[in-house]
Amino acid sequence: MKRLLLQLLALWSFSLSRCNTTFVPYDYSATVECLDKPLKPQYNGGIIVNPDLRDGPQAWLPFGNAKIEFKDIGHDKFVVARERKQPHDSVSQKVHLEKGRLYTFSAWLQVNNGKAPVSAVFKTNGEYKHAGSVIAESKCWSMLKGGLTVDESGPGELYFESNDTRVEIWVDSVSLQPFTQEEWNSHQDHSIHKERKRTVRIRVVNSKGEPVQKASLSIEQRKLGFPFGCEVEKNILESHAYQNWFTKRFTVTTFANEMKWYSTEVVRGKEDYSIADKMLRFFKKHGVAVRGHNIVWNDPKYQTKWLNALSSREFYNAVKRRVSSVASRYKGQLEGWDVVNENLHFSYFEKKMSPKASYNIFKMAQAFDPTSTKFINEYNTLEEPRDSDSSPAKYLKKLRELKSIVVRGNISLGIGLESHFKTPNIPFMRSALDILGATGLPIWLTEVDVEAPKNVQAKYFEQVLREGHAHPRVKGIVTWAGYSPTGCYRMCLTDGNFKNLPTGDVVDKLLHEWGGFRRQTKGFTDADGFFEASFFNGDYDLKIDHPLTNFKASHSFKLVSDVSSNTQPSSFAFRL
């Protein structure tokens, strides 16, 4: 009996401690400008000792063969790594990392001359984990924000590296904050509640304006407010089963090939948009938005064959004709355009036209279709911290170039992130979204899939979708997993009979959470005629029934994201 009592007391104490747990909130802020002085370290440095270098050399050591020096300029203290011979020669601090924790990292960096990419790396258990990078500048401070997880608990060492060994690396305001998975999930829930949902207060009154109590309400979400979709190919036109499966779930799509140049102009001068037109008509009929993909593709492997034989002048005219043709044809009908696909990784048009080819093609697209959002569309910006070609810093650099375009008004830019993951680094993904989100431009995850063993593929897929949906700057998600008889790109959602695979079950699970499948909410008005509940943004149908008076009524309403008023309920009054 005594033993049972002790167990009950222990259980009660554990439950009480859980109830009193206060999660550390996540700091979504990031700075993309180069500042005269660094900001204070996020989370007061987290587990970093002496994060703002106020205590000079405490906890900071040279790494490799660098010489380090502690400076104080204008009451700003920082550490300098100089006389660098190897990329990894820099400054470091030893930390203890725990398996199962999600770490968000930030630091402010400067170089003594010009500009140079600088990365943050954690050496742990014989592995090197890249947490993120930034293009550091001289005479001002740049924020690096990133993240990591580790496979084993144990000691680690943070250091910085740059392939440009001519520069000194200056470091200040460093932070490394660990979160439990429970805390991380709480951040998502909090963000979703703030960004994707609204509290709705419905009041039912009679013809005299008096409250009606115990009125029965049935509220059905007719359409998701958050654009969520999947890529398709032309085979969807031939299968009613596929059409039914698709249109029950998704509100946006991307054509895998049918709008691309190599599909619409196989023979020079003979354009054929018939398949793309037919697909567009089908999706319009079913209320599914379409992303334009793509005007041109910068990868040399994916060009229509006759292009390579053209002279420089002929090539330029062909590109201009292509941009004019496709942008004008679908003007006002698309969710946006991927203009120069993958133009951070590849440079086919730059080599054929000029170093400013991508800039000029965006400029042409703006001239022929000034109202649509023009997206950069790239891979590995979220997926791979080691890929310097498409790092968030390189993405920002390209955005700055394109922002200067003014043709028939200022260009409206969007951030397209393909999101072809293997093993997701979720903390890095969130931090990269923070950085790009600091621009204020709309972010879409445009081609989400996961190439991983079957036993973890669905799990990883769900992690990525949840993180994308929860992030306050993400405005839409398209998965790259449409069914094709010849095989899906990296993963499928269904089999050939349009029965869900595990990844398709993930989609259905999330749609049920987010209000898909015409989710219904039922309830009754209180004594003052009110009913209040929280709903995802979207289009709703409302049915009111009062059995005692035999009154019935039907209404509709729409909830949209409006952060400025999300603290107050959206109020609707309906009369029976």
PDB file of C-alpha atoms in Angstrom, residues 205-417:
ATOM      1  CA  VAL A 205     -30.988  36.435 -33.431  1.00  0.00           C
ATOM      2  CA  ASN A 206     -34.669  36.384 -34.300  1.00  0.00           C
ATOM      3  CA  SER A 207     -36.616  38.878 -36.397  1.00  0.00           C
ATOM      4  CA  LYS A 208     -36.752  41.246 -33.423  1.00  0.00           C
ATOM      5  CA  GLY A 209     -33.005  41.109 -32.931  1.00  0.00           C
ATOM      6  CA  GLU A 210     -33.336  39.020 -29.794  1.00  0.00           C
ATOM      7  CA  PRO A 211     -30.805  36.248 -29.106  1.00  0.00           C
ATOM      8  CA  VAL A 212     -31.812  32.716 -30.032  1.00  0.00           C
ATOM      9  CA  GLN A 213     -30.467  30.093 -27.656  1.00  0.00           C
ATOM     10  CA  LYS A 214     -29.980  26.400 -28.399  1.00  0.00           C
ATOM     11  CA  ALA A 215     -29.957  26.974 -32.164  1.00  0.00           C
ATOM     12  CA  SER A 216     -28.163  24.086 -33.854  1.00  0.00           C
ATOM     13  CA  LEU A 217     -25.173  25.107 -36.016  1.00  0.00           C
ATOM     14  CA  SER A 218     -23.413  23.020 -38.644  1.00  0.00           C
ATOM     15  CA  ILE A 219     -20.288  24.673 -40.095  1.00  0.00           C
ATOM     16  CA  GLU A 220     -18.533  23.052 -43.044  1.00  0.00           C
ATOM     17  CA  GLN A 221     -15.192  24.179 -44.436  1.00  0.00           C
ATOM     18  CA  ARG A 222     -15.746  24.245 -48.168  1.00  0.00           C
ATOM     19  CA  LYS A 223     -12.209  25.272 -49.168  1.00  0.00           C
ATOM     20  CA  LEU A 224      -8.832  25.543 -47.461  1.00  0.00           C
ATOM     21  CA  GLY A 225      -7.506  29.059 -47.026  1.00  0.00           C
ATOM     22  CA  PHE A 226      -3.884  27.893 -47.186  1.00  0.00           C
ATOM     23  CA  PRO A 227      -2.926  26.827 -50.757  1.00  0.00           C
ATOM     24  CA  PHE A 228      -1.885  23.177 -50.634  1.00  0.00           C
ATOM     25  CA  GLY A 229      -1.410  21.043 -53.711  1.00  0.00           C
ATOM     26  CA  CYS A 230       0.453  18.586 -55.852  1.00  0.00           C
ATOM     27  CA  GLU A 231       2.171  18.572 -59.233  1.00  0.00           C
ATOM     28  CA  VAL A 232       0.466  16.768 -62.141  1.00  0.00           C
ATOM     29  CA  GLU A 233       1.153  15.578 -65.656  1.00  0.00           C
ATOM     30  CA  LYS A 234      -1.178  15.291 -68.645  1.00  0.00           C
ATOM     31  CA  ASN A 235      -2.230  11.742 -67.709  1.00  0.00           C
ATOM     32  CA  ILE A 236      -4.707  13.259 -65.240  1.00  0.00           C
ATOM     33  CA  LEU A 237      -6.878  14.236 -68.217  1.00  0.00           C
ATOM     34  CA  GLU A 238      -7.379  10.566 -69.066  1.00  0.00           C
ATOM     35  CA  SER A 239      -8.330   9.188 -65.637  1.00  0.00           C
ATOM     36  CA  HIS A 240     -11.561  10.015 -63.807  1.00  0.00           C
ATOM     37  CA  ALA A 241     -10.282   8.106 -60.772  1.00  0.00           C
ATOM     38  CA  TYR A 242      -7.194  10.318 -60.635  1.00  0.00           C
ATOM     39  CA  GLN A 243      -9.275  13.449 -61.150  1.00  0.00           C
ATOM     40  CA  ASN A 244     -11.610  12.519 -58.298  1.00  0.00           C
ATOM     41  CA  TRP A 245      -8.721  11.655 -55.983  1.00  0.00           C
ATOM     42  CA  PHE A 246      -6.929  14.922 -56.783  1.00  0.00           C
ATOM     43  CA  THR A 247      -9.801  17.424 -56.703  1.00  0.00           C
ATOM     44  CA  LYS A 248     -11.038  16.141 -53.313  1.00  0.00           C
ATOM     45  CA  ARG A 249      -7.737  17.132 -51.752  1.00  0.00           C
ATOM     46  CA  PHE A 250      -5.892  19.973 -53.421  1.00  0.00           C
ATOM     47  CA  THR A 251      -6.449  23.650 -54.152  1.00  0.00           C
ATOM     48  CA  VAL A 252      -3.342  24.351 -56.250  1.00  0.00           C
ATOM     49  CA  THR A 253      -1.213  22.486 -58.773  1.00  0.00           C
ATOM     50  CA  THR A 254       1.832  22.800 -61.012  1.00  0.00           C
ATOM     51  CA  PHE A 255       2.178  21.198 -64.446  1.00  0.00           C
ATOM     52  CA  ALA A 256       5.343  19.098 -64.401  1.00  0.00           C
ATOM     53  CA  ASN A 257       6.183  19.562 -68.096  1.00  0.00           C
ATOM     54  CA  GLU A 258       3.264  20.851 -70.111  1.00  0.00           C
ATOM     55  CA  MET A 259       4.043  24.586 -69.943  1.00  0.00           C
ATOM     56  CA  LYS A 260       7.798  24.193 -70.361  1.00  0.00           C
ATOM     57  CA  TRP A 261       9.481  25.399 -73.513  1.00  0.00           C
ATOM     58  CA  TYR A 262      10.627  21.945 -74.603  1.00  0.00           C
ATOM     59  CA  SER A 263       6.963  20.811 -74.511  1.00  0.00           C
ATOM     60  CA  THR A 264       5.289  23.762 -76.225  1.00  0.00           C
ATOM     61  CA  GLU A 265       7.802  24.386 -79.076  1.00  0.00           C
ATOM     62  CA  VAL A 266       9.356  21.077 -80.069  1.00  0.00           C
ATOM     63  CA  VAL A 267       9.880  22.415 -83.590  1.00  0.00           C
ATOM     64  CA  ARG A 268      11.152  25.960 -83.946  1.00  0.00           C
ATOM     65  CA  GLY A 269       8.350  28.385 -84.737  1.00  0.00           C
ATOM     66  CA  LYS A 270       5.555  25.832 -84.175  1.00  0.00           C
ATOM     67  CA  GLU A 271       4.031  26.412 -80.774  1.00  0.00           C
ATOM     68  CA  ASP A 272       1.472  24.020 -79.333  1.00  0.00           C
ATOM     69  CA  TYR A 273      -0.230  24.914 -76.049  1.00  0.00           C
ATOM     70  CA  SER A 274      -3.199  22.610 -76.557  1.00  0.00           C
ATOM     71  CA  ILE A 275      -2.401  20.202 -73.697  1.00  0.00           C
ATOM     72  CA  ALA A 276      -1.547  22.960 -71.237  1.00  0.00           C
ATOM     73  CA  ASP A 277      -4.721  24.820 -72.225  1.00  0.00           C
ATOM     74  CA  LYS A 278      -6.849  21.738 -71.693  1.00  0.00           C
ATOM     75  CA  MET A 279      -5.296  21.096 -68.291  1.00  0.00           C
ATOM     76  CA  LEU A 280      -5.801  24.711 -67.272  1.00  0.00           C
ATOM     77  CA  ARG A 281      -9.481  24.578 -68.258  1.00  0.00           C
ATOM     78  CA  PHE A 282      -9.967  21.412 -66.217  1.00  0.00           C
ATOM     79  CA  PHE A 283      -8.435  22.870 -63.067  1.00  0.00           C
ATOM     80  CA  LYS A 284     -10.293  26.169 -63.445  1.00  0.00           C
ATOM     81  CA  LYS A 285     -13.548  24.201 -63.588  1.00  0.00           C
ATOM     82  CA  HIS A 286     -12.680  22.525 -60.293  1.00  0.00           C
ATOM     83  CA  GLY A 287     -11.450  25.677 -58.544  1.00  0.00           C
ATOM     84  CA  VAL A 288      -7.809  24.567 -58.429  1.00  0.00           C
ATOM     85  CA  ALA A 289      -5.216  27.335 -58.916  1.00  0.00           C
ATOM     86  CA  VAL A 290      -2.226  26.719 -61.214  1.00  0.00           C
ATOM     87  CA  ARG A 291       1.374  27.842 -60.720  1.00  0.00           C
ATOM     88  CA  GLY A 292       3.175  28.703 -63.972  1.00  0.00           C
ATOM     89  CA  HIS A 293       6.165  26.394 -64.385  1.00  0.00           C
ATOM     90  CA  ASN A 294       8.342  27.521 -66.037  1.00  0.00           C
ATOM     91  CA  ILE A 295       9.104  30.286 -68.552  1.00  0.00           C
ATOM     92  CA  VAL A 296      12.692  29.078 -69.089  1.00  0.00           C
ATOM     93  CA  TRP A 297      14.948  26.593 -67.313  1.00  0.00           C
ATOM     94  CA  ASN A 298      18.611  27.436 -66.784  1.00  0.00           C
ATOM     95  CA  ASP A 299      19.807  23.820 -66.705  1.00  0.00           C
ATOM     96  CA  PRO A 300      21.498  23.025 -70.078  1.00  0.00           C
ATOM     97  CA  LYS A 301      20.153  19.441 -69.959  1.00  0.00           C
ATOM     98  CA  TYR A 302      16.541  20.567 -70.338  1.00  0.00           C
ATOM     99  CA  GLN A 303      16.484  22.674 -73.495  1.00  0.00           C
ATOM    100  CA  THR A 304      14.579  22.217 -76.687  1.00  0.00           C
ATOM    101  CA  LYS A 305      17.135  20.749 -79.108  1.00  0.00           C
ATOM    102  CA  TRP A 306      17.029  23.402 -81.832  1.00  0.00           C
ATOM    103  CA  LEU A 307      18.125  26.202 -79.468  1.00  0.00           C
ATOM    104  CA  ASN A 308      21.802  25.239 -79.475  1.00  0.00           C
ATOM    105  CA  ALA A 309      22.125  25.714 -83.241  1.00  0.00           C
ATOM    106  CA  LEU A 310      21.071  29.387 -83.178  1.00  0.00           C
ATOM    107  CA  SER A 311      23.333  32.375 -83.574  1.00  0.00           C
ATOM    108  CA  SER A 312      23.544  34.868 -80.704  1.00  0.00           C
ATOM    109  CA  ARG A 313      20.997  37.203 -82.296  1.00  0.00           C
ATOM    110  CA  GLU A 314      18.637  34.368 -83.194  1.00  0.00           C
ATOM    111  CA  PHE A 315      18.949  32.977 -79.659  1.00  0.00           C
ATOM    112  CA  TYR A 316      18.009  36.308 -78.089  1.00  0.00           C
ATOM    113  CA  ASN A 317      15.002  36.704 -80.386  1.00  0.00           C
ATOM    114  CA  ALA A 318      13.856  33.147 -79.658  1.00  0.00           C
ATOM    115  CA  VAL A 319      14.019  33.780 -75.902  1.00  0.00           C
ATOM    116  CA  LYS A 320      12.117  37.042 -76.219  1.00  0.00           C
ATOM    117  CA  ARG A 321       9.474  35.356 -78.369  1.00  0.00           C
ATOM    118  CA  ARG A 322       9.140  32.533 -75.823  1.00  0.00           C
ATOM    119  CA  VAL A 323       8.691  34.923 -72.888  1.00  0.00           C
ATOM    120  CA  SER A 324       6.206  37.050 -74.827  1.00  0.00           C
ATOM    121  CA  SER A 325       4.227  34.057 -76.026  1.00  0.00           C
ATOM    122  CA  VAL A 326       3.778  32.133 -72.783  1.00  0.00           C
ATOM    123  CA  ALA A 327       3.496  35.125 -70.418  1.00  0.00           C
ATOM    124  CA  SER A 328       0.929  36.870 -72.600  1.00  0.00           C
ATOM    125  CA  ARG A 329      -1.084  33.703 -73.210  1.00  0.00           C
ATOM    126  CA  TYR A 330      -1.614  32.940 -69.513  1.00  0.00           C
ATOM    127  CA  LYS A 331      -1.659  36.500 -68.226  1.00  0.00           C
ATOM    128  CA  GLY A 332      -3.999  36.840 -65.266  1.00  0.00           C
ATOM    129  CA  GLN A 333      -4.755  33.104 -65.105  1.00  0.00           C
ATOM    130  CA  LEU A 334      -1.928  31.773 -62.919  1.00  0.00           C
ATOM    131  CA  GLU A 335      -0.922  31.889 -59.272  1.00  0.00           C
ATOM    132  CA  GLY A 336       2.548  33.088 -60.340  1.00  0.00           C
ATOM    133  CA  TRP A 337       5.460  32.209 -62.621  1.00  0.00           C
ATOM    134  CA  ASP A 338       8.732  30.364 -62.060  1.00  0.00           C
ATOM    135  CA  VAL A 339      10.587  32.651 -64.434  1.00  0.00           C
ATOM    136  CA  VAL A 340      14.171  31.376 -64.768  1.00  0.00           C
ATOM    137  CA  ASN A 341      14.086  27.980 -63.108  1.00  0.00           C
ATOM    138  CA  GLU A 342      17.157  27.092 -61.015  1.00  0.00           C
ATOM    139  CA  ASN A 343      19.192  30.122 -62.033  1.00  0.00           C
ATOM    140  CA  LEU A 344      21.417  29.952 -58.948  1.00  0.00           C
ATOM    141  CA  HIS A 345      22.741  26.503 -59.822  1.00  0.00           C
ATOM    142  CA  PHE A 346      22.861  26.820 -63.610  1.00  0.00           C
ATOM    143  CA  SER A 347      23.792  29.470 -66.185  1.00  0.00           C
ATOM    144  CA  TYR A 348      22.759  28.200 -69.626  1.00  0.00           C
ATOM    145  CA  PHE A 349      21.174  31.503 -70.648  1.00  0.00           C
ATOM    146  CA  GLU A 350      23.976  33.571 -69.120  1.00  0.00           C
ATOM    147  CA  LYS A 351      26.469  31.702 -71.297  1.00  0.00           C
ATOM    148  CA  LYS A 352      24.315  32.061 -74.402  1.00  0.00           C
ATOM    149  CA  MET A 353      23.177  35.666 -73.938  1.00  0.00           C
ATOM    150  CA  SER A 354      25.054  37.690 -71.303  1.00  0.00           C
ATOM    151  CA  PRO A 355      25.893  37.663 -67.583  1.00  0.00           C
ATOM    152  CA  LYS A 356      22.613  39.551 -67.002  1.00  0.00           C
ATOM    153  CA  ALA A 357      20.466  37.042 -68.907  1.00  0.00           C
ATOM    154  CA  SER A 358      18.309  36.021 -65.924  1.00  0.00           C
ATOM    155  CA  TYR A 359      17.780  39.651 -64.987  1.00  0.00           C
ATOM    156  CA  ASN A 360      16.726  40.477 -68.538  1.00  0.00           C
ATOM    157  CA  ILE A 361      14.333  37.507 -68.761  1.00  0.00           C
ATOM    158  CA  PHE A 362      12.655  38.557 -65.505  1.00  0.00           C
ATOM    159  CA  LYS A 363      12.420  42.040 -66.970  1.00  0.00           C
ATOM    160  CA  MET A 364      10.764  40.673 -70.127  1.00  0.00           C
ATOM    161  CA  ALA A 365       8.296  38.634 -68.067  1.00  0.00           C
ATOM    162  CA  GLN A 366       7.382  41.727 -66.078  1.00  0.00           C
ATOM    163  CA  ALA A 367       6.776  43.658 -69.304  1.00  0.00           C
ATOM    164  CA  PHE A 368       4.447  41.040 -70.794  1.00  0.00           C
ATOM    165  CA  ASP A 369       2.639  40.135 -67.550  1.00  0.00           C
ATOM    166  CA  PRO A 370       3.073  42.922 -64.972  1.00  0.00           C
ATOM    167  CA  THR A 371       0.498  41.645 -62.466  1.00  0.00           C
ATOM    168  CA  SER A 372       1.713  38.111 -61.718  1.00  0.00           C
ATOM    169  CA  THR A 373       4.217  37.251 -58.974  1.00  0.00           C
ATOM    170  CA  LYS A 374       7.604  36.328 -60.470  1.00  0.00           C
ATOM    171  CA  PHE A 375       9.336  33.546 -58.541  1.00  0.00           C
ATOM    172  CA  ILE A 376      12.926  32.499 -58.263  1.00  0.00           C
ATOM    173  CA  ASN A 377      12.675  28.708 -57.962  1.00  0.00           C
ATOM    174  CA  GLU A 378      15.643  26.819 -56.481  1.00  0.00           C
ATOM    175  CA  TYR A 379      16.631  23.630 -54.725  1.00  0.00           C
ATOM    176  CA  ASN A 380      18.890  23.020 -51.693  1.00  0.00           C
ATOM    177  CA  THR A 381      18.225  26.427 -50.121  1.00  0.00           C
ATOM    178  CA  LEU A 382      16.311  24.622 -47.378  1.00  0.00           C
ATOM    179  CA  GLU A 383      17.582  21.116 -47.932  1.00  0.00           C
ATOM    180  CA  GLU A 384      21.370  21.296 -47.827  1.00  0.00           C
ATOM    181  CA  PRO A 385      23.426  23.725 -45.698  1.00  0.00           C
ATOM    182  CA  ARG A 386      26.594  22.650 -47.539  1.00  0.00           C
ATOM    183  CA  ASP A 387      25.370  23.819 -50.946  1.00  0.00           C
ATOM    184  CA  SER A 388      26.922  27.264 -51.274  1.00  0.00           C
ATOM    185  CA  ASP A 389      25.399  27.879 -54.725  1.00  0.00           C
ATOM    186  CA  SER A 390      21.865  28.266 -53.413  1.00  0.00           C
ATOM    187  CA  SER A 391      22.375  29.226 -49.763  1.00  0.00           C
ATOM    188  CA  PRO A 392      19.925  31.734 -48.286  1.00  0.00           C
ATOM    189  CA  ALA A 393      22.678  34.351 -48.637  1.00  0.00           C
ATOM    190  CA  LYS A 394      23.073  33.640 -52.368  1.00  0.00           C
ATOM    191  CA  TYR A 395      19.288  33.662 -52.766  1.00  0.00           C
ATOM    192  CA  LEU A 396      19.136  37.094 -51.113  1.00  0.00           C
ATOM    193  CA  LYS A 397      21.842  38.375 -53.432  1.00  0.00           C
ATOM    194  CA  LYS A 398      19.793  37.353 -56.494  1.00  0.00           C
ATOM    195  CA  LEU A 399      16.654  38.918 -55.018  1.00  0.00           C
ATOM    196  CA  ARG A 400      18.475  42.215 -54.547  1.00  0.00           C
ATOM    197  CA  GLU A 401      19.491  42.197 -58.209  1.00  0.00           C
ATOM    198  CA  LEU A 402      15.947  41.558 -59.411  1.00  0.00           C
ATOM    199  CA  LYS A 403      14.284  44.075 -57.074  1.00  0.00           C
ATOM    200  CA  SER A 404      15.685  46.904 -59.164  1.00  0.00           C
ATOM    201  CA  ILE A 405      13.497  45.907 -62.152  1.00  0.00           C
ATOM    202  CA  VAL A 406      10.905  48.583 -62.904  1.00  0.00           C
ATOM    203  CA  VAL A 407       8.824  47.863 -66.023  1.00  0.00           C
ATOM    204  CA  ARG A 408       5.149  48.783 -66.012  1.00  0.00           C
ATOM    205  CA  GLY A 409       5.487  49.137 -62.265  1.00  0.00           C
ATOM    206  CA  ASN A 410       7.775  47.565 -59.689  1.00  0.00           C
ATOM    207  CA  ILE A 411       8.335  43.861 -60.144  1.00  0.00           C
ATOM    208  CA  SER A 412       6.435  41.634 -57.706  1.00  0.00           C
ATOM    209  CA  LEU A 413       8.881  38.927 -56.610  1.00  0.00           C
ATOM    210  CA  GLY A 414       8.245  35.626 -54.858  1.00  0.00           C
ATOM    211  CA  ILE A 415      10.534  33.092 -53.191  1.00  0.00           C
ATOM    212  CA  GLY A 416      10.160  29.566 -54.580  1.00  0.00           C
ATOM    213  CA  LEU A 417      11.905  26.796 -52.621  1.00  0.00           C
TER     214      LEU A 417
END
